[in-house]
Amino acid sequence: MCENAVHKVAVAIIRDEGHIIVARRPDKGRLATQWEFPGGSVTNGYSHEEGLKDHLAKLYNLDVVVGDKVGIAAHDYDFGRVEVTAFYVECISKKLRLTEHLAYRWVRPNMCKEFDMVQTAMPILELLKQQNNFFV
């Protein structure tokens, strides 16, 4: 893979009673076993919102409404730059079922520091902290 590649990713901030969902990546591949916000790569021809909705349906069995943008974060990994756009997401169906990830957890945002989170999650968490008070 080209070192200068830019990987565009859309992720969901799914909230419920002061908690958000984080998911543990598969045990093989890039960033194996690290925790992240649910979502996936945005392919050409899709908007970030369309790609996110599609990934949440396929990888998490969730039917969602994509809401406001939280913000954008980027990190340069050895395999290229990852640019993450985060959105608030409301679930229509809450019967979450994992198809690739190892696990998921509902956590308070301030507890994410206890997980081995992907690097792009940290600036998103800071944006969440600045935008509202659900950090306790």
MMTF fields as JSON, N, C-alpha, C and O atoms, coordinates in Angstrom:
{
  "mmtfVersion": "1.0.0",
  "mmtfProducer": "UNKNOWN",
  "numBonds": 543,
  "numAtoms": 544,
  "numGroups": 136,
  "numChains": 1,
  "numModels": 1,
  "chainsPerModel": [1],
  "groupsPerChain": [136],
  "chainIdList": ["A"],
  "bondAtomList": [4, 2, 8, 6, 12, 10, 16, 14, 20, 18, 24, 22, 28, 26, 32, 30, 36, 34, 40, 38, 44, 42, 48, 46, 52, 50, 56, 54, 60, 58, 64, 62, 68, 66, 72, 70, 76, 74, 80, 78, 84, 82, 88, 86, 92, 90, 96, 94, 100, 98, 104, 102, 108, 106, 112, 110, 116, 114, 120, 118, 124, 122, 128, 126, 132, 130, 136, 134, 140, 138, 144, 142, 148, 146, 152, 150, 156, 154, 160, 158, 164, 162, 168, 166, 172, 170, 176, 174, 180, 178, 184, 182, 188, 186, 192, 190, 196, 194, 200, 198, 204, 202, 208, 206, 212, 210, 216, 214, 220, 218, 224, 222, 228, 226, 232, 230, 236, 234, 240, 238, 244, 242, 248, 246, 252, 250, 256, 254, 260, 258, 264, 262, 268, 266, 272, 270, 276, 274, 280, 278, 284, 282, 288, 286, 292, 290, 296, 294, 300, 298, 304, 302, 308, 306, 312, 310, 316, 314, 320, 318, 324, 322, 328, 326, 332, 330, 336, 334, 340, 338, 344, 342, 348, 346, 352, 350, 356, 354, 360, 358, 364, 362, 368, 366, 372, 370, 376, 374, 380, 378, 384, 382, 388, 386, 392, 390, 396, 394, 400, 398, 404, 402, 408, 406, 412, 410, 416, 414, 420, 418, 424, 422, 428, 426, 432, 430, 436, 434, 440, 438, 444, 442, 448, 446, 452, 450, 456, 454, 460, 458, 464, 462, 468, 466, 472, 470, 476, 474, 480, 478, 484, 482, 488, 486, 492, 490, 496, 494, 500, 498, 504, 502, 508, 506, 512, 510, 516, 514, 520, 518, 524, 522, 528, 526, 532, 530, 536, 534, 540, 538],
  "bondOrderList": [1, 1, 1, 1, 1, 1, 1, 1, 1, 1, 1, 1, 1, 1, 1, 1, 1, 1, 1, 1, 1, 1, 1, 1, 1, 1, 1, 1, 1, 1, 1, 1, 1, 1, 1, 1, 1, 1, 1, 1, 1, 1, 1, 1, 1, 1, 1, 1, 1, 1, 1, 1, 1, 1, 1, 1, 1, 1, 1, 1, 1, 1, 1, 1, 1, 1, 1, 1, 1, 1, 1, 1, 1, 1, 1, 1, 1, 1, 1, 1, 1, 1, 1, 1, 1, 1, 1, 1, 1, 1, 1, 1, 1, 1, 1, 1, 1, 1, 1, 1, 1, 1, 1, 1, 1, 1, 1, 1, 1, 1, 1, 1, 1, 1, 1, 1, 1, 1, 1, 1, 1, 1, 1, 1, 1, 1, 1, 1, 1, 1, 1, 1, 1, 1, 1],
  "groupList": [{"groupName": "MET", "atomNameList": ["N", "CA", "C", "O"], "elementList": ["N", "C", "C", "O"], "formalChargeList": [0, 0, 0, 0], "bondAtomList": [1, 0, 2, 1, 3, 2], "bondOrderList": [1, 1, 2], "singleLetterCode": "M", "chemCompType": "L-PEPTIDE LINKING"}, {"groupName": "CYS", "atomNameList": ["N", "CA", "C", "O"], "elementList": ["N", "C", "C", "O"], "formalChargeList": [0, 0, 0, 0], "bondAtomList": [1, 0, 2, 1, 3, 2], "bondOrderList": [1, 1, 2], "singleLetterCode": "C", "chemCompType": "L-PEPTIDE LINKING"}, {"groupName": "GLU", "atomNameList": ["N", "CA", "C", "O"], "elementList": ["N", "C", "C", "O"], "formalChargeList": [0, 0, 0, 0], "bondAtomList": [1, 0, 2, 1, 3, 2], "bondOrderList": [1, 1, 2], "singleLetterCode": "E", "chemCompType": "L-PEPTIDE LINKING"}, {"groupName": "ASN", "atomNameList": ["N", "CA", "C", "O"], "elementList": ["N", "C", "C", "O"], "formalChargeList": [0, 0, 0, 0], "bondAtomList": [1, 0, 2, 1, 3, 2], "bondOrderList": [1, 1, 2], "singleLetterCode": "N", "chemCompType": "L-PEPTIDE LINKING"}, {"groupName": "ALA", "atomNameList": ["N", "CA", "C", "O"], "elementList": ["N", "C", "C", "O"], "formalChargeList": [0, 0, 0, 0], "bondAtomList": [1, 0, 2, 1, 3, 2], "bondOrderList": [1, 1, 2], "singleLetterCode": "A", "chemCompType": "L-PEPTIDE LINKING"}, {"groupName": "VAL", "atomNameList": ["N", "CA", "C", "O"], "elementList": ["N", "C", "C", "O"], "formalChargeList": [0, 0, 0, 0], "bondAtomList": [1, 0, 2, 1, 3, 2], "bondOrderList": [1, 1, 2], "singleLetterCode": "V", "chemCompType": "L-PEPTIDE LINKING"}, {"groupName": "HIS", "atomNameList": ["N", "CA", "C", "O"], "elementList": ["N", "C", "C", "O"], "formalChargeList": [0, 0, 0, 0], "bondAtomList": [1, 0, 2, 1, 3, 2], "bondOrderList": [1, 1, 2], "singleLetterCode": "H", "chemCompType": "L-PEPTIDE LINKING"}, {"groupName": "LYS", "atomNameList": ["N", "CA", "C", "O"], "elementList": ["N", "C", "C", "O"], "formalChargeList": [0, 0, 0, 0], "bondAtomList": [1, 0, 2, 1, 3, 2], "bondOrderList": [1, 1, 2], "singleLetterCode": "K", "chemCompType": "L-PEPTIDE LINKING"}, {"groupName": "ILE", "atomNameList": ["N", "CA", "C", "O"], "elementList": ["N", "C", "C", "O"], "formalChargeList": [0, 0, 0, 0], "bondAtomList": [1, 0, 2, 1, 3, 2], "bondOrderList": [1, 1, 2], "singleLetterCode": "I", "chemCompType": "L-PEPTIDE LINKING"}, {"groupName": "ARG", "atomNameList": ["N", "CA", "C", "O"], "elementList": ["N", "C", "C", "O"], "formalChargeList": [0, 0, 0, 0], "bondAtomList": [1, 0, 2, 1, 3, 2], "bondOrderList": [1, 1, 2], "singleLetterCode": "R", "chemCompType": "L-PEPTIDE LINKING"}, {"groupName": "ASP", "atomNameList": ["N", "CA", "C", "O"], "elementList": ["N", "C", "C", "O"], "formalChargeList": [0, 0, 0, 0], "bondAtomList": [1, 0, 2, 1, 3, 2], "bondOrderList": [1, 1, 2], "singleLetterCode": "D", "chemCompType": "L-PEPTIDE LINKING"}, {"groupName": "GLY", "atomNameList": ["N", "CA", "C", "O"], "elementList": ["N", "C", "C", "O"], "formalChargeList": [0, 0, 0, 0], "bondAtomList": [1, 0, 2, 1, 3, 2], "bondOrderList": [1, 1, 2], "singleLetterCode": "G", "chemCompType": "PEPTIDE LINKING"}, {"groupName": "PRO", "atomNameList": ["N", "CA", "C", "O"], "elementList": ["N", "C", "C", "O"], "formalChargeList": [0, 0, 0, 0], "bondAtomList": [1, 0, 2, 1, 3, 2], "bondOrderList": [1, 1, 2], "singleLetterCode": "P", "chemCompType": "L-PEPTIDE LINKING"}, {"groupName": "LEU", "atomNameList": ["N", "CA", "C", "O"], "elementList": ["N", "C", "C", "O"], "formalChargeList": [0, 0, 0, 0], "bondAtomList": [1, 0, 2, 1, 3, 2], "bondOrderList": [1, 1, 2], "singleLetterCode": "L", "chemCompType": "L-PEPTIDE LINKING"}, {"groupName": "THR", "atomNameList": ["N", "CA", "C", "O"], "elementList": ["N", "C", "C", "O"], "formalChargeList": [0, 0, 0, 0], "bondAtomList": [1, 0, 2, 1, 3, 2], "bondOrderList": [1, 1, 2], "singleLetterCode": "T", "chemCompType": "L-PEPTIDE LINKING"}, {"groupName": "GLN", "atomNameList": ["N", "CA", "C", "O"], "elementList": ["N", "C", "C", "O"], "formalChargeList": [0, 0, 0, 0], "bondAtomList": [1, 0, 2, 1, 3, 2], "bondOrderList": [1, 1, 2], "singleLetterCode": "Q", "chemCompType": "L-PEPTIDE LINKING"}, {"groupName": "TRP", "atomNameList": ["N", "CA", "C", "O"], "elementList": ["N", "C", "C", "O"], "formalChargeList": [0, 0, 0, 0], "bondAtomList": [1, 0, 2, 1, 3, 2], "bondOrderList": [1, 1, 2], "singleLetterCode": "W", "chemCompType": "L-PEPTIDE LINKING"}, {"groupName": "PHE", "atomNameList": ["N", "CA", "C", "O"], "elementList": ["N", "C", "C", "O"], "formalChargeList": [0, 0, 0, 0], "bondAtomList": [1, 0, 2, 1, 3, 2], "bondOrderList": [1, 1, 2], "singleLetterCode": "F", "chemCompType": "L-PEPTIDE LINKING"}, {"groupName": "SER", "atomNameList": ["N", "CA", "C", "O"], "elementList": ["N", "C", "C", "O"], "formalChargeList": [0, 0, 0, 0], "bondAtomList": [1, 0, 2, 1, 3, 2], "bondOrderList": [1, 1, 2], "singleLetterCode": "S", "chemCompType": "L-PEPTIDE LINKING"}, {"groupName": "TYR", "atomNameList": ["N", "CA", "C", "O"], "elementList": ["N", "C", "C", "O"], "formalChargeList": [0, 0, 0, 0], "bondAtomList": [1, 0, 2, 1, 3, 2], "bondOrderList": [1, 1, 2], "singleLetterCode": "Y", "chemCompType": "L-PEPTIDE LINKING"}],
  "groupTypeList": [0, 1, 2, 3, 4, 5, 6, 7, 5, 4, 5, 4, 8, 8, 9, 10, 2, 11, 6, 8, 8, 5, 4, 9, 9, 12, 10, 7, 11, 9, 13, 4, 14, 15, 16, 2, 17, 12, 11, 11, 18, 5, 14, 3, 11, 19, 18, 6, 2, 2, 11, 13, 7, 10, 6, 13, 4, 7, 13, 19, 3, 13, 10, 5, 5, 5, 11, 10, 7, 5, 11, 8, 4, 4, 6, 10, 19, 10, 17, 11, 9, 5, 2, 5, 14, 4, 17, 19, 5, 2, 1, 8, 18, 7, 7, 13, 9, 13, 14, 2, 6, 13, 4, 19, 9, 16, 5, 9, 12, 3, 0, 1, 7, 2, 17, 10, 0, 5, 15, 14, 4, 0, 12, 8, 13, 2, 13, 13, 7, 15, 15, 3, 3, 17, 17, 5],
  "groupIdList": [1, 2, 3, 4, 5, 6, 7, 8, 9, 10, 11, 12, 13, 14, 15, 16, 17, 18, 19, 20, 21, 22, 23, 24, 25, 26, 27, 28, 29, 30, 31, 32, 33, 34, 35, 36, 37, 38, 39, 40, 41, 42, 43, 44, 45, 46, 47, 48, 49, 50, 51, 52, 53, 54, 55, 56, 57, 58, 59, 60, 61, 62, 63, 64, 65, 66, 67, 68, 69, 70, 71, 72, 73, 74, 75, 76, 77, 78, 79, 80, 81, 82, 83, 84, 85, 86, 87, 88, 89, 90, 91, 92, 93, 94, 95, 96, 97, 98, 99, 100, 101, 102, 103, 104, 105, 106, 107, 108, 109, 110, 111, 112, 113, 114, 115, 116, 117, 118, 119, 120, 121, 122, 123, 124, 125, 126, 127, 128, 129, 130, 131, 132, 133, 134, 135, 136],
  "secStructList": [7, 7, 6, 6, 7, 3, 3, 3, 3, 3, 3, 3, 3, 3, 3, 3, 6, 6, 3, 3, 3, 3, 3, 3, 7, 7, 1, 1, 1, 6, 6, 6, 6, 7, 3, 3, 7, 1, 3, 3, 3, 7, 7, 6, 6, 1, 7, 2, 2, 2, 2, 2, 2, 2, 2, 2, 2, 2, 2, 2, 7, 7, 7, 3, 3, 3, 3, 3, 3, 3, 3, 3, 3, 3, 3, 3, 3, 6, 6, 3, 3, 3, 3, 3, 3, 3, 3, 3, 3, 3, 3, 1, 7, 7, 7, 7, 7, 7, 1, 1, 7, 1, 3, 3, 3, 3, 3, 7, 4, 4, 4, 4, 4, 4, 1, 7, 5, 7, 6, 6, 2, 2, 2, 2, 2, 2, 2, 2, 2, 2, 2, 7, 1, 7, 7, 7],
  "xCoordList": [0.857, 0.0, 0.887, 1.927, 0.509, 1.259, 1.303, 0.277, 2.499, 2.631, 1.852, 1.462, 1.621, 0.928, -0.581, -1.278, -1.087, -2.524, -3.302, -2.869, -4.458, -5.361, -6.596, -7.292, -6.851, -7.999, -9.083, -8.91, -10.201, -11.314, -12.253, -12.658, -12.588, -13.396, -14.5, -14.28, -15.682, -16.792, -17.135, -17.253, -17.295, -17.613, -18.835, -19.197, -19.461, -20.693, -20.433, -19.734, -20.998, -21.065, -22.503, -23.421, -22.666, -23.994, -24.104, -23.338, -25.061, -25.2, -26.466, -27.488, -26.369, -27.541, -27.239, -26.326, -27.998, -27.891, -26.454, -25.979, -25.771, -24.429, -23.326, -22.171, -23.659, -22.685, -22.579, -23.501, -21.441, -21.244, -20.735, -20.228, -20.878, -20.401, -18.984, -18.667, -18.131, -16.821, -16.759, -17.37, -16.015, -15.93, -14.463, -13.615, -14.183, -12.811, -12.58, -13.31, -11.562, -11.234, -10.858, -10.472, -10.978, -10.592, -9.129, -8.338, -8.787, -7.436, -6.397, -5.247, -6.785, -5.845, -6.02, -7.095, -4.959, -5.034, -4.531, -4.008, -4.704, -4.247, -4.978, -6.183, -4.237, -4.78, -5.526, -6.511, -5.04, -5.686, -5.919, -5.041, -7.085, -7.588, -7.706, -8.061, -7.42, -7.631, -9.123, -9.898, -9.5, -10.891, -11.117, -10.223, -12.333, -12.686, -14.172, -14.93, -14.571, -15.995, -16.51, -15.777, -17.748, -18.293, -18.292, -18.559, -17.992, -17.985, -17.157, -16.982, -16.643, -15.836, -15.373, -15.71, -14.59, -14.029, -15.134, -16.161, -14.894, -15.826, -15.275, -14.169, -16.04, -15.591, -16.073, -17.04, -15.38, -15.759, -17.21, -17.683, -17.888, -19.279, -20.266, -21.465, -19.782, -20.641, -20.303, -19.143, -21.302, -21.029, -20.595, -20.78, -20.026, -19.649, -20.878, -20.813, -21.983, -23.207, -23.73, -24.125, -23.737, -24.205, -23.292, -23.766, -21.981, -21.026, -21.172, -21.108, -21.369, -21.531, -22.787, -22.754, -23.879, -25.136, -24.996, -25.475, -24.34, -24.124, -23.251, -23.581, -22.157, -21.261, -21.965, -21.798, -22.738, -23.429, -24.461, -24.689, -25.085, -26.037, -25.312, -25.741, -24.219, -23.504, -22.675, -22.666, -21.982, -21.047, -21.632, -21.083, -22.751, -23.321, -24.819, -25.417, -25.419, -26.846, -27.701, -28.719, -27.273, -27.998, -28.623, -27.98, -29.882, -30.565, -30.5, -30.955, -29.941, -29.657, -30.078, -30.335, -30.137, -30.272, -28.985, -28.649, -28.274, -27.032, -27.377, -28.076, -26.878, -27.179, -26.03, -25.311, -25.871, -24.875, -23.443, -23.149, -22.575, -21.159, -20.553, -20.775, -19.787, -19.058, -17.787, -17.459, -17.068, -15.822, -14.956, -15.368, -13.746, -12.808, -11.498, -11.041, -10.894, -9.578, -8.733, -9.262, -7.432, -6.53, -5.308, -4.901, -4.73, -3.485, -2.688, -3.249, -1.37, -0.479, 0.054, 0.85, -0.396, 0.081, 1.16, 1.396, 1.824, 2.856, 2.275, 3.005, 0.99, 0.345, -0.332, -0.883, -0.302, -0.908, -1.671, -1.732, -2.246, -3.01, -4.46, -5.065, -5.007, -6.415, -7.127, -6.761, -8.147, -8.975, -10.355, -11.059, -10.725, -11.982, -12.955, -12.62, -14.157, -15.239, -16.254, -16.77, -16.534, -17.463, -18.812, -18.887, -19.871, -21.247, -22.008, -21.783, -22.905, -23.867, -24.844, -25.264, -25.2, -26.078, -27.161, -26.887, -28.381, -29.507, -29.87, -30.015, -30.015, -30.375, -31.886, -32.619, -32.34, -33.75, -33.961, -34.922, -33.042, -33.051, -31.851, -30.773, -32.024, -30.931, -30.488, -29.917, -30.743, -30.323, -28.952, -28.812, -27.952, -26.597, -26.061, -26.169, -25.49, -24.874, -23.58, -23.592, -22.487, -21.181, -20.968, -21.309, -20.399, -20.06, -18.548, -18.083, -17.775, -16.316, -15.585, -14.555, -16.087, -15.407, -15.474, -16.363, -14.517, -14.42, -15.392, -15.881, -15.675, -16.533, -16.974, -16.432, -17.96, -18.342, -18.702, -19.042, -18.628, -18.963, -19.681, -19.397, -20.619, -21.204, -20.358, -20.283, -19.725, -18.843, -19.119, -19.609, -18.803, -18.825, -17.63, -16.555, -17.794, -16.697, -15.377, -14.313, -15.433, -14.189, -13.507, -12.359, -14.176, -13.582, -12.801, -12.09, -12.921, -12.229, -10.718, -10.036, -10.189, -8.738, -8.246, -7.047, -9.149, -8.777, -8.706, -8.284, -9.119, -9.101, -7.938, -7.497, -7.451, -6.411, -7.113, -7.366, -7.424, -8.177, -7.253, -6.072, -7.802, -7.047, -6.727, -7.465, -5.631, -5.164, -6.181, -6.266, -6.944, -7.905, -9.086, -9.828, -9.27, -10.376, -10.136, -11.083, -8.887, -8.593, -9.02, -9.624, -8.728, -9.222, -10.752, -11.345, -11.383, -12.856, -13.401, -14.372, -12.783, -13.202, -13.036, -13.879, -11.971, -11.752, -12.843, -13.328, -13.227, -14.322, -15.628, -16.382, -15.895, -17.11, -17.097, -18.11, -15.946, -15.816, -16.098, -16.754, -15.608, -15.812, -17.265, -17.742, -17.974, -19.313, -20.42, -21.487, -20.202, -21.268, -20.729, -19.519, -21.629, -21.193, -21.433, -21.675, -21.383, -21.616, -20.334, -20.282, -19.298, -18.085, -18.231, -18.301, -18.279, -18.448, -17.199, -17.114],
  "yCoordList": [-1.185, 0.0, 1.226, 1.237, 2.218, 3.467, 4.192, 4.344, 4.638, 5.347, 6.659, 7.125, 7.257, 8.541, 8.401, 9.399, 7.193, 6.972, 7.68, 7.717, 8.239, 8.843, 7.956, 7.744, 7.444, 6.565, 7.382, 7.835, 7.566, 8.333, 7.376, 6.349, 7.729, 6.876, 7.724, 8.887, 7.144, 7.797, 6.939, 5.718, 7.581, 6.846, 7.433, 8.593, 6.59, 6.955, 7.2, 6.432, 8.266, 8.496, 8.162, 8.963, 6.949, 6.449, 6.626, 6.029, 7.448, 7.804, 7.216, 7.072, 6.884, 6.445, 6.623, 5.996, 7.468, 7.704, 7.975, 7.385, 8.868, 9.26, 8.3, 8.49, 7.283, 6.304, 6.362, 6.81, 5.903, 5.761, 4.351, 3.668, 3.928, 2.598, 2.699, 3.573, 1.776, 1.55, 0.07, -0.769, -0.239, -1.612, -2.011, -1.195, -3.278, -3.785, -4.406, -5.304, -3.921, -4.374, -5.856, -6.411, -6.496, -7.902, -8.123, -7.181, -9.37, -9.664, -9.814, -10.156, -9.565, -9.586, -8.311, -7.711, -7.901, -6.716, -5.482, -5.547, -4.356, -3.074, -2.726, -2.938, -2.198, -1.732, -2.848, -2.598, -4.075, -5.258, -5.084, -4.627, -5.447, -5.482, -4.113, -4.044, -3.039, -1.727, -1.398, -1.985, -0.468, -0.045, 1.2, 2.03, 1.312, 2.425, 2.708, 1.946, 3.816, 4.09, 3.291, 3.109, 2.806, 2.04, 2.864, 4.066, 2.214, 2.878, 2.116, 0.904, 2.822, 2.159, 3.115, 4.299, 2.567, 3.345, 3.872, 3.225, 5.055, 5.66, 5.408, 5.841, 4.714, 4.404, 5.475, 6.19, 5.563, 6.544, 6.335, 5.204, 7.421, 7.357, 7.44, 7.595, 7.34, 7.434, 8.699, 9.107, 9.31, 10.391, 9.734, 8.533, 10.522, 9.986, 9.417, 8.357, 10.132, 9.695, 8.384, 7.491, 8.259, 7.024, 5.856, 4.761, 6.086, 5.037, 4.584, 3.39, 5.536, 5.202, 4.371, 3.353, 4.809, 4.069, 2.645, 1.697, 2.497, 1.184, 0.298, -0.867, 0.833, 0.056, -0.357, -1.488, 0.532, 0.186, -0.911, -1.739, -0.922, -1.988, -3.32, -4.342, -3.313, -4.56, -5.103, -6.312, -4.236, -4.698, -4.776, -5.457, -4.077, -4.013, -4.335, -4.347, -4.595, -4.888, -3.748, -3.989, -2.505, -1.351, -0.545, -0.259, -0.187, 0.74, 2.093, 2.224, 3.094, 4.354, 5.567, 5.487, 6.688, 8.001, 8.746, 8.916, 9.185, 9.927, 11.391, 12.003, 11.941, 13.318, 14.265, 14.142, 15.203, 16.265, 15.74, 14.73, 16.453, 16.114, 16.592, 17.729, 15.717, 16.071, 16.807, 17.846, 16.255, 16.864, 15.873, 14.752, 16.317, 15.516, 15.401, 16.356, 14.206, 13.966, 13.204, 12.486, 13.356, 12.644, 12.167, 12.755, 11.077, 10.552, 9.894, 9.236, 10.08, 9.454, 8.149, 8.15, 7.036, 5.712, 5.29, 5.986, 4.165, 3.683, 3.272, 3.216, 2.989, 2.574, 3.733, 3.537, 4.926, 6.088, 6.938, 6.63, 8.002, 8.933, 8.462, 8.082, 8.491, 8.161, 9.435, 10.061, 9.81, 10.972, 10.472, 9.843, 10.758, 10.269, 11.427, 12.461, 11.241, 12.196, 11.509, 10.442, 12.12, 11.542, 12.253, 13.468, 11.461, 11.962, 11.438, 10.315, 12.258, 11.748, 10.867, 11.214, 9.735, 8.778, 8.332, 8.044, 8.28, 7.743, 6.382, 6.222, 5.408, 4.056, 3.913, 4.284, 3.375, 3.025, 1.639, 1.405, 0.724, -0.609, -0.693, -0.207, -1.302, -1.399, -2.84, -3.163, -3.691, -5.088, -5.244, -5.851, -4.695, -4.699, -6.137, -6.895, -6.485, -7.803, -7.588, -7.013, -8.044, -7.868, -8.914, -10.083, -8.49, -9.446, -9.573, -10.594, -8.563, -8.618, -8.292, -8.9, -7.365, -6.921, -7.987, -8.839, -7.922, -8.912, -8.655, -9.593, -7.377, -7.019, -5.576, -4.82, -5.214, -3.804, -3.523, -4.434, -2.266, -1.849, -0.502, 0.348, -0.339, 0.97, 1.569, 0.999, 2.702, 3.306, 4.792, 5.423, 5.341, 6.791, 7.326, 6.728, 8.435, 8.943, 9.119, 8.859, 9.555, 9.749, 8.425, 8.436, 7.299, 5.988, 5.444, 4.447, 6.081, 5.593, 5.56, 4.771, 6.401, 6.417, 5.107, 4.828, 4.308, 3.013, 1.906, 0.788, 2.222, 1.274, 1.618, 2.766, 0.628, 0.859, 1.364, 0.599, 2.665, 3.272, 3.6, 3.89, 3.553, 3.995, 5.482, 6.207, 5.924, 7.302, 8.355, 9.417, 8.078, 9.078, 9.276, 10.248, 8.373, 8.52, 9.631, 10.26, 9.874, 10.831, 12.271, 12.929, 12.779, 14.13, 14.196, 15.229, 13.11, 13.075, 13.162, 13.875, 12.443, 12.52, 13.932, 14.402, 14.603, 15.983, 16.906, 17.794, 16.691, 17.478, 17.233, 18.17, 15.986, 15.67, 16.396, 16.936, 16.396, 17.059, 18.55, 19.136, 19.164, 20.602, 20.927, 22.017, 20.001, 20.287, 20.079, 20.68, 19.265, 19.016, 18.567, 18.431, 18.338, 17.979, 16.521, 16.217, 15.615, 14.27, 13.545, 12.315, 14.322, 13.784, 14.012, 15.158, 12.958, 13.09, 12.605, 12.623],
  "zCoordList": [0.0, 0.0, 0.0, 0.658, -0.698, -0.812, 0.534, 1.198, 0.931, 2.203, 2.224, 3.294, 1.061, 0.994, 0.847, 0.666, 0.92, 0.754, 1.867, 3.019, 1.501, 2.484, 2.56, 1.567, 3.753, 3.986, 4.673, 5.804, 3.982, 4.55, 5.273, 4.728, 6.498, 7.363, 7.976, 8.314, 8.118, 8.823, 10.036, 9.926, 11.19, 12.412, 13.093, 12.89, 13.91, 14.604, 16.082, 16.743, 16.576, 18.012, 18.391, 18.216, 18.916, 19.298, 20.803, 21.56, 21.242, 22.652, 23.247, 22.576, 24.517, 25.274, 26.756, 27.292, 27.401, 28.838, 29.287, 30.257, 28.577, 28.963, 28.552, 28.932, 27.789, 27.32, 25.796, 25.113, 25.279, 23.839, 23.554, 24.444, 22.303, 21.911, 21.373, 20.566, 21.839, 21.237, 20.872, 21.533, 19.814, 19.323, 19.174, 18.812, 19.461, 19.361, 17.997, 17.577, 17.314, 15.959, 15.954, 16.982, 14.776, 14.661, 15.068, 15.11, 15.363, 15.848, 14.74, 15.017, 13.499, 12.374, 11.57, 11.568, 10.887, 10.047, 10.765, 11.877, 10.095, 10.636, 11.926, 12.054, 12.857, 14.141, 14.882, 15.577, 14.722, 15.308, 16.805, 17.537, 17.231, 18.615, 19.291, 20.468, 18.583, 19.189, 19.179, 18.424, 20.012, 20.128, 19.278, 19.114, 18.738, 17.861, 17.96, 18.559, 17.362, 17.223, 16.038, 15.066, 16.086, 14.962, 13.674, 13.694, 12.571, 11.278, 10.277, 10.399, 9.283, 8.276, 7.196, 7.194, 6.277, 5.174, 4.267, 4.061, 3.735, 2.786, 1.39, 1.067, 0.569, -0.785, -1.759, -1.498, -2.874, -3.9, -4.319, -4.435, -4.538, -4.963, -3.813, -4.041, -2.581, -1.402, -0.631, -0.574, -0.045, 0.898, 2.212, 2.403, 3.099, 4.413, 5.131, 5.754, 5.033, 5.711, 5.129, 5.879, 3.795, 3.152, 3.496, 3.802, 3.447, 3.787, 5.224, 5.516, 6.12, 7.539, 7.766, 8.458, 7.184, 7.338, 6.808, 7.43, 5.66, 5.059, 5.955, 6.178, 6.462, 7.34, 8.63, 9.087, 9.212, 10.458, 10.234, 11.116, 9.064, 8.738, 8.546, 9.082, 7.787, 7.47, 8.621, 8.857, 9.34, 10.361, 11.766, 12.632, 11.995, 13.345, 13.395, 14.471, 12.23, 12.158, 12.728, 13.377, 12.476, 12.999, 11.87, 10.86, 12.058, 11.174, 11.877, 13.013, 11.212, 11.887, 11.07, 9.869, 11.77, 11.151, 11.493, 12.665, 10.466, 10.669, 10.885, 10.079, 11.982, 12.346, 12.087, 11.096, 12.985, 12.845, 12.899, 13.539, 12.212, 12.236, 13.55, 13.967, 14.199, 15.408, 15.025, 15.598, 14.04, 13.601, 12.85, 12.553, 12.551, 11.761, 12.521, 13.15, 12.453, 13.049, 12.047, 11.199, 12.142, 11.236, 11.998, 13.0, 11.49, 12.063, 10.949, 10.073, 10.992, 10.019, 10.596, 11.535, 10.018, 10.393, 9.412, 8.424, 9.662, 8.736, 7.384, 6.395, 7.328, 6.077, 5.348, 4.265, 5.917, 5.279, 6.274, 7.464, 5.771, 6.603, 6.699, 5.697, 7.906, 8.121, 8.549, 9.544, 7.787, 8.107, 8.509, 7.718, 9.735, 10.308, 10.471, 11.048, 9.957, 10.181, 11.088, 10.756, 12.22, 13.193, 13.125, 12.944, 13.275, 13.252, 14.46, 14.91, 14.975, 15.947, 15.178, 14.074, 15.757, 15.089, 16.062, 17.227, 15.573, 16.348, 15.788, 14.576, 16.66, 16.227, 16.128, 17.045, 15.009, 14.85, 15.457, 16.191, 15.133, 15.749, 16.671, 16.332, 17.829, 18.799, 19.019, 20.06, 18.059, 18.183, 17.546, 16.484, 18.201, 17.687, 17.629, 18.592, 16.492, 16.297, 15.518, 14.429, 16.068, 15.432, 14.349, 14.531, 13.215, 12.161, 11.971, 11.466, 12.363, 12.227, 13.52, 13.815, 14.28, 15.496, 16.59, 16.595, 17.514, 18.582, 19.722, 20.352, 19.988, 21.122, 20.976, 20.17, 21.762, 21.876, 23.315, 24.071, 23.691, 25.047, 24.994, 24.15, 25.923, 26.192, 27.309, 28.398, 27.057, 28.057, 28.176, 27.24, 29.331, 29.474, 28.684, 28.726, 27.97, 27.143, 27.889, 27.327, 29.143, 29.884, 30.24, 30.683, 30.061, 30.334, 29.136, 29.268, 27.978, 26.778, 26.956, 26.302, 27.829, 28.05, 28.657, 28.635, 29.193, 29.764, 28.706, 29.0, 27.481, 26.375, 25.447, 25.394, 24.725, 23.718, 22.455, 21.524, 22.438, 21.346, 20.173, 20.366, 18.953, 17.783, 17.961, 18.628, 17.364, 17.546, 17.118, 17.734, 16.082, 15.595, 16.542, 16.403, 17.497, 18.442, 19.448, 19.917, 19.779, 20.842, 20.506, 21.353, 19.304, 18.986, 18.91, 19.222, 18.501, 18.464, 19.886, 20.138, 20.809, 22.208, 22.757, 23.521, 22.379, 22.821, 22.261, 22.962, 20.995, 20.413, 21.16, 21.418, 21.507, 22.274, 23.615, 24.059, 24.237, 25.537, 25.407, 26.268, 24.336, 24.124, 23.772, 24.087, 23.125, 22.616, 23.639, 23.51, 24.63, 25.596, 26.942, 27.122, 27.883, 29.231, 29.566, 30.734, 28.629, 29.078, 29.455, 29.469, 29.76, 30.388, 31.868, 32.311, 32.641, 34.094, 34.77, 35.998]
}
